[in-house]
């Protein structure tokens, strides 16, 4: 069967969602039309259990109920036969960059020759690719010009297909920090960006940058607490925020109901951020036992992005792929993330799935499952990290993350058993988001 794309009917705000749910409920009372999905295996992801031969009943954009056995559809119902498939919640990637894709040396030129409209149109394609890979929800952790706020609106009003986007808009850094957009530029073109552009120094600017993002329509805050691999700067791991700046970001974000995601490779920057009360550490390369303990104490999530580590390590072997300042960082930091993940998992740190796609190619997100399992994670836990734990990190467990009555109908399926062969997660055969089917192979 060819790919089926139906119009999308999500809404941008919860009150609007409530109205649409109410409308769907009234509609269903008059017609009782439902979609029945026969699932050979069901991973509901609220536990480690797998249930056999189940029927998931979808009405409007909601999961109405889940029944044992294959229930026969009544006259007005639609049947989706996935009796040879494993059905699970829509997948959630907690670290993407939908506006770009790193494709080689030329990528560093893009910021000088592309405008926000170019990045926005690129994002439209990457959003579709991501949804068709089974990812019905993503966090976008840094764009250039708030393009992903516009992207989210277009997806939510049904203009274009894509995942539910929770965006940090433009990341926040300090001067010369990982997300300072002017790093490595000659004086003749360089500017001195401030809180509006996501560069802060001191407590007042930290507060302003968070409030600016709230005003711009961001769903959460992303900061770069240490150096990073791909920025044109010397250190990939030095601490780049002072304690008072971190505290100002976290306290201000809390006032607006925004969570805080933190890019960090080096230990000291991570330690300061965790103590300040951030919600997730991204990459986390140089974590050790002390950091694991701190994360467990503060309930901080780890989003490993093993794929990004592997990708930069591999590309660092190619002459001329990265600028001279970047190459040694990529070679040193990249290969370490997988072992850090293995140790964090063993230590019992909470893990949410994330790929940093945009560094690697969009649509390849499922490879992260394979790398997580290679590093020692149980397949069911890898799947739960990309469903239940994604929703928990987003504070969206009331609507997303598991297959349960009353949740939004975001569902994916693979042929065969992903718990026996995790590479199945790289080949998603069925995607439903908000009750609409976007992919049916
Ligand atoms: Zn990233």
XYZ file of C-alpha atoms and ligand atoms in Angstrom:
442
model
C 0.000 0.000 0.000
C 1.376 3.475 -0.842
C 2.077 6.073 1.801
C -1.185 7.683 2.915
C -1.122 11.324 3.906
C -4.294 12.698 5.451
C -4.886 16.255 6.666
C -3.781 16.887 10.197
C -6.058 18.431 12.779
C -3.938 19.215 15.806
C -4.011 22.529 17.601
C -1.326 24.705 19.030
C -2.649 25.127 22.552
C -4.223 22.897 25.153
C -7.517 24.874 25.348
C -7.856 24.464 21.570
C -7.036 20.787 21.953
C -9.771 20.490 24.562
C -12.263 22.034 22.140
C -11.225 19.619 19.404
C -11.509 16.666 21.770
C -14.974 17.837 22.788
C -15.944 18.220 19.135
C -14.579 14.744 18.375
C -16.551 13.314 21.297
C -19.803 14.931 20.145
C -19.132 13.778 16.595
C -18.543 10.216 17.710
C -21.749 10.172 19.754
C -23.745 10.739 16.593
C -21.889 8.286 14.340
C -19.892 5.951 16.625
C -17.272 5.843 13.843
C -14.002 4.551 15.197
C -10.773 3.173 13.853
C -9.956 -0.290 15.198
C -6.319 -1.337 15.092
C -5.594 -5.050 15.430
C -2.142 -5.349 16.963
C -0.393 -8.758 16.912
C 1.851 -7.458 19.684
C 1.316 -4.317 21.730
C 4.087 -2.525 23.612
C 2.017 -0.010 25.575
C 5.251 1.288 27.197
C 3.587 2.003 30.557
C 5.502 -1.102 31.728
C 7.939 -3.678 30.283
C 5.025 -5.915 29.263
C 4.179 -7.067 25.740
C 0.523 -7.993 25.118
C -0.557 -10.323 22.310
C -3.562 -9.952 19.975
C -5.000 -6.659 21.125
C -7.421 -4.117 19.624
C -6.724 -0.405 20.052
C -9.819 1.726 19.459
C -9.144 5.237 18.150
C -11.853 7.896 17.993
C -11.001 11.285 16.556
C -7.481 12.040 17.733
C -7.716 9.989 20.930
C -7.168 6.425 22.058
C -10.611 5.491 23.331
C -9.983 2.015 24.669
C -7.783 -1.052 24.485
C -9.350 -4.511 24.352
C -8.031 -8.080 24.438
C -8.459 -10.056 21.233
C -9.221 -8.875 17.723
C -12.586 -7.082 18.023
C -14.643 -7.045 14.804
C -15.392 -3.546 13.505
C -19.020 -2.444 13.328
C -20.532 -0.949 10.192
C -19.136 2.600 10.346
C -15.726 1.624 11.731
C -12.427 1.454 9.892
C -10.143 -1.543 10.490
C -6.357 -1.298 10.329
C -4.947 -4.806 10.305
C -1.579 -4.892 12.071
C -2.004 -8.467 13.276
C 1.525 -9.325 11.997
C 3.028 -6.202 13.559
C 4.212 -4.796 16.864
C 2.313 -1.622 17.794
C 3.761 0.931 20.188
C 3.455 4.617 21.105
C 4.677 7.214 18.596
C 8.434 7.632 19.039
C 9.863 10.736 20.702
C 13.303 12.187 19.903
C 14.383 14.642 22.605
C 17.228 16.192 20.585
C 16.820 17.277 16.981
C 17.714 20.257 14.801
C 15.097 20.233 12.041
C 16.341 23.354 10.240
C 19.605 21.970 8.908
C 21.596 18.861 8.090
C 25.377 18.782 8.413
C 26.619 17.628 5.056
C 30.311 18.459 5.050
C 32.713 21.395 4.905
C 30.154 23.583 3.093
C 27.846 23.522 6.121
C 29.953 26.183 7.845
C 29.251 28.527 4.922
C 25.467 28.185 5.164
C 24.963 30.802 7.845
C 26.501 33.397 5.512
C 24.548 32.524 2.392
C 21.176 31.299 3.703
C 18.399 33.339 5.322
C 15.732 32.288 7.784
C 13.319 31.499 4.949
C 15.832 29.013 3.492
C 16.225 27.252 6.837
C 12.459 27.202 7.334
C 11.859 25.525 3.984
C 14.597 22.977 4.706
C 12.817 22.245 7.981
C 9.558 21.446 6.164
C 11.261 18.549 4.367
C 13.175 17.311 7.403
C 10.000 17.372 9.523
C 8.237 15.051 7.057
C 11.244 12.704 6.918
C 11.329 12.577 10.727
C 7.613 11.793 11.035
C 7.876 9.016 8.445
C 10.733 7.481 10.465
C 8.178 7.019 13.268
C 8.998 10.069 15.367
C 5.669 11.707 16.171
C 7.181 14.078 18.763
C 10.526 15.886 18.869
C 12.273 18.510 20.925
C 14.087 20.935 18.651
C 17.134 22.031 20.634
C 18.341 25.093 18.813
C 17.612 26.851 15.552
C 18.922 30.124 14.131
C 15.980 32.507 13.867
C 13.018 30.859 15.672
C 12.131 29.077 12.411
C 10.929 26.049 14.373
C 8.276 28.141 16.142
C 6.802 28.820 12.685
C 7.324 25.157 11.774
C 5.395 24.020 14.859
C 2.495 26.334 14.027
C 2.297 25.091 10.428
C 2.362 21.447 11.542
C -0.233 22.027 14.271
C -2.687 23.726 11.934
C -2.324 20.865 9.436
C -0.593 22.820 6.669
C 2.366 20.399 6.512
C 3.099 16.900 7.865
C 5.548 16.677 10.746
C 6.037 15.596 14.339
C 4.707 17.492 17.361
C 7.487 20.003 17.842
C 8.533 21.269 21.253
C 11.095 23.904 20.420
C 13.735 25.801 22.388
C 13.961 28.270 19.465
C 17.476 29.798 19.458
C 19.804 28.251 22.080
C 21.325 30.432 24.780
C 25.128 30.685 25.171
C 27.641 33.105 26.698
C 30.009 35.230 24.578
C 32.255 32.894 22.564
C 30.260 29.934 23.907
C 29.103 26.927 21.913
C 25.903 28.580 20.603
C 27.341 32.074 20.020
C 26.404 32.406 16.324
C 29.424 34.607 15.559
C 32.174 32.189 16.669
C 35.120 32.026 14.304
C 34.019 35.003 12.179
C 36.264 37.762 10.867
C 35.775 41.205 12.435
C 34.436 42.654 9.205
C 31.274 40.526 9.395
C 31.106 39.718 13.098
C 28.621 41.371 15.490
C 28.210 41.379 19.276
C 24.984 39.389 19.796
C 22.959 39.819 23.005
C 20.111 38.101 24.875
C 17.716 38.422 21.947
C 20.109 36.447 19.721
C 20.764 34.014 22.566
C 24.043 35.326 23.991
C 24.107 36.395 27.643
C 26.613 37.589 30.208
C 25.370 37.973 33.760
C 22.131 37.411 35.577
C 20.033 40.226 34.049
C 20.804 39.102 30.497
C 20.117 35.468 31.414
C 16.641 36.472 32.619
C 16.045 38.585 29.537
C 17.084 35.773 27.163
C 14.615 33.346 28.802
C 11.788 35.909 28.780
C 12.572 36.742 25.136
C 12.165 33.062 24.232
C 8.858 32.921 26.060
C 7.769 35.964 24.042
C 9.050 34.367 20.821
C 6.925 31.249 21.412
C 9.515 28.737 22.634
C 8.271 25.658 24.545
C 11.451 25.157 26.548
C 14.938 26.589 27.034
C 18.223 25.177 25.704
C 21.558 26.403 26.985
C 25.111 25.417 26.070
C 26.762 25.047 29.481
C 30.113 23.859 28.120
C 32.076 23.978 24.893
C 30.944 21.759 22.041
C 32.373 19.820 19.150
C 31.106 21.566 16.023
C 31.518 25.238 17.014
C 34.640 26.984 15.707
C 36.229 27.376 19.146
C 39.102 25.688 20.890
C 37.586 23.797 23.826
C 34.893 21.176 23.550
C 34.284 20.933 27.262
C 35.125 24.065 29.280
C 32.409 25.451 31.584
C 30.781 28.457 29.910
C 28.116 29.610 32.393
C 28.713 30.840 35.953
C 26.569 29.443 38.758
C 24.515 32.632 39.135
C 23.802 32.706 35.387
C 22.593 29.096 35.453
C 20.410 29.779 38.479
C 18.925 32.846 36.752
C 18.084 30.752 33.656
C 16.455 27.976 35.686
C 14.491 30.271 38.055
C 13.212 32.454 35.204
C 12.282 29.425 33.095
C 10.256 28.003 36.003
C 8.198 31.217 36.189
C 7.042 30.548 32.617
C 6.603 26.781 32.887
C 9.591 26.127 30.611
C 11.961 23.208 31.156
C 15.720 23.634 30.622
C 17.819 21.354 28.390
C 21.576 21.620 28.735
C 24.240 20.852 26.176
C 27.311 19.709 28.171
C 30.444 17.640 27.579
C 32.742 18.671 30.467
C 32.133 17.674 34.080
C 32.278 21.054 35.811
C 29.709 22.686 33.509
C 27.399 19.696 34.000
C 27.802 19.734 37.750
C 26.873 23.425 37.978
C 23.839 22.941 35.724
C 22.492 19.912 37.614
C 22.820 21.684 40.957
C 20.990 24.711 39.506
C 18.034 22.387 38.767
C 17.991 21.877 34.995
C 15.831 19.135 33.478
C 18.184 17.307 31.100
C 21.861 16.957 30.225
C 22.519 16.425 26.505
C 25.610 14.429 25.321
C 27.170 14.363 28.825
C 30.485 12.988 27.552
C 32.658 13.372 30.647
C 30.093 12.285 33.246
C 31.465 10.207 36.093
C 30.131 8.532 39.239
C 29.806 11.827 41.075
C 27.672 13.237 38.239
C 25.528 10.055 38.101
C 24.859 10.450 41.833
C 23.972 14.123 41.448
C 21.626 13.419 38.513
C 19.806 10.723 40.472
C 19.500 13.019 43.482
C 18.078 15.891 41.387
C 16.006 13.702 39.024
C 17.905 15.025 35.980
C 17.395 13.208 32.679
C 20.302 12.147 30.450
C 19.818 12.461 26.668
C 22.895 10.680 25.300
C 22.905 11.273 21.485
C 25.315 8.376 20.822
C 24.656 8.793 17.092
C 26.111 12.292 17.085
C 29.235 11.070 18.893
C 29.748 8.270 16.401
C 29.080 10.572 13.460
C 31.636 13.229 14.415
C 34.222 10.564 15.303
C 33.819 8.997 11.867
C 33.925 12.310 9.975
C 37.028 13.439 11.907
C 38.973 10.799 9.973
C 38.247 12.567 6.671
C 40.776 15.255 5.718
C 39.136 18.663 5.300
C 35.685 17.635 6.533
C 35.907 19.805 9.656
C 37.729 23.121 10.277
C 41.146 22.665 11.942
C 39.830 23.751 15.369
C 36.949 21.261 15.236
C 38.706 18.096 14.012
C 40.637 17.210 17.204
C 37.542 17.819 19.370
C 35.459 15.514 17.161
C 38.131 12.793 17.312
C 38.445 13.017 21.093
C 34.882 13.551 22.318
C 32.906 11.633 19.678
C 33.903 8.041 20.505
C 33.412 8.498 24.275
C 29.643 9.067 24.376
C 28.720 5.404 23.900
C 30.753 4.270 26.904
C 29.411 7.179 28.988
C 25.897 6.055 28.098
C 26.705 2.457 29.100
C 28.012 3.592 32.494
C 25.088 5.996 33.113
C 22.580 3.252 32.267
C 24.271 0.832 34.672
C 24.289 3.509 37.375
C 20.503 3.915 37.047
C 20.398 7.462 35.630
C 17.048 8.285 33.937
C 17.552 8.192 30.166
C 15.478 9.819 27.439
C 16.146 9.030 23.787
C 17.805 11.705 21.628
C 19.846 11.708 18.431
C 21.032 15.267 17.645
C 19.673 14.653 14.122
C 20.730 17.509 11.899
C 24.278 16.538 12.834
C 23.559 13.088 11.323
C 20.866 12.804 8.643
C 17.193 13.316 9.491
C 15.218 10.092 9.217
C 18.134 7.960 10.491
C 16.955 8.549 14.092
C 16.160 4.842 14.618
C 19.869 3.981 14.561
C 20.115 5.329 18.123
C 18.065 2.327 19.354
C 20.646 -0.034 17.860
C 23.551 1.824 19.490
C 21.785 1.914 22.875
C 21.207 -1.850 22.769
C 24.799 -2.462 21.610
C 25.927 -0.508 24.693
C 23.946 -2.834 26.977
C 20.435 -1.404 27.289
C 17.512 -3.836 27.154
C 15.473 -3.327 23.948
C 12.252 -2.687 25.899
C 14.028 0.010 27.906
C 15.405 1.614 24.737
C 11.817 1.770 23.403
C 10.531 3.169 26.702
C 13.291 5.821 26.639
C 11.808 7.004 23.316
C 8.190 6.925 24.503
C 7.369 6.990 28.229
C 10.555 8.831 29.248
C 10.320 11.371 26.422
C 6.829 12.267 27.595
C 7.997 12.411 31.218
C 10.843 14.781 30.316
C 8.377 17.007 28.423
C 5.854 16.927 31.304
C 3.395 15.508 28.755
C 2.635 12.093 30.264
C -1.045 13.036 30.539
C -1.305 13.130 26.716
C 1.682 11.231 25.260
C 4.231 8.460 25.767
C 2.127 5.314 26.277
C -0.729 3.457 24.587
C -3.515 4.062 27.096
C -7.159 5.123 26.924
C -7.450 8.913 27.062
C -4.100 9.631 25.384
C -3.559 11.144 21.962
C -3.570 8.600 19.127
C 0.146 8.714 18.261
C 1.067 5.142 17.282
C 3.727 3.373 15.232
C 4.242 -0.237 14.193
C 7.022 -2.455 12.875
C 6.748 -5.837 11.239
C 8.194 -8.541 13.457
C 9.565 -8.257 16.970
C 11.793 -5.260 17.800
C 12.625 -6.820 21.182
C 14.268 -9.757 19.369
C 15.797 -7.591 16.623
C 16.200 -3.928 17.539
C 17.154 -2.997 13.948
C 13.394 -3.243 13.217
C 13.212 0.252 14.752
C 15.087 1.571 11.703
C 12.265 0.402 9.444
C 8.945 1.745 10.721
C 5.981 0.442 8.708
C 3.054 2.378 10.150
C 2.730 5.889 11.548
C -0.396 7.455 13.056
C -0.275 10.889 14.632
C -3.280 12.521 16.228
C -5.505 9.817 14.775
C -4.345 10.404 11.190
C -2.343 7.795 9.246
C 0.844 9.244 7.701
C 2.572 6.044 6.679
C 1.305 2.556 5.938
C 3.739 0.315 4.070
Zn 22.322 19.476 19.324
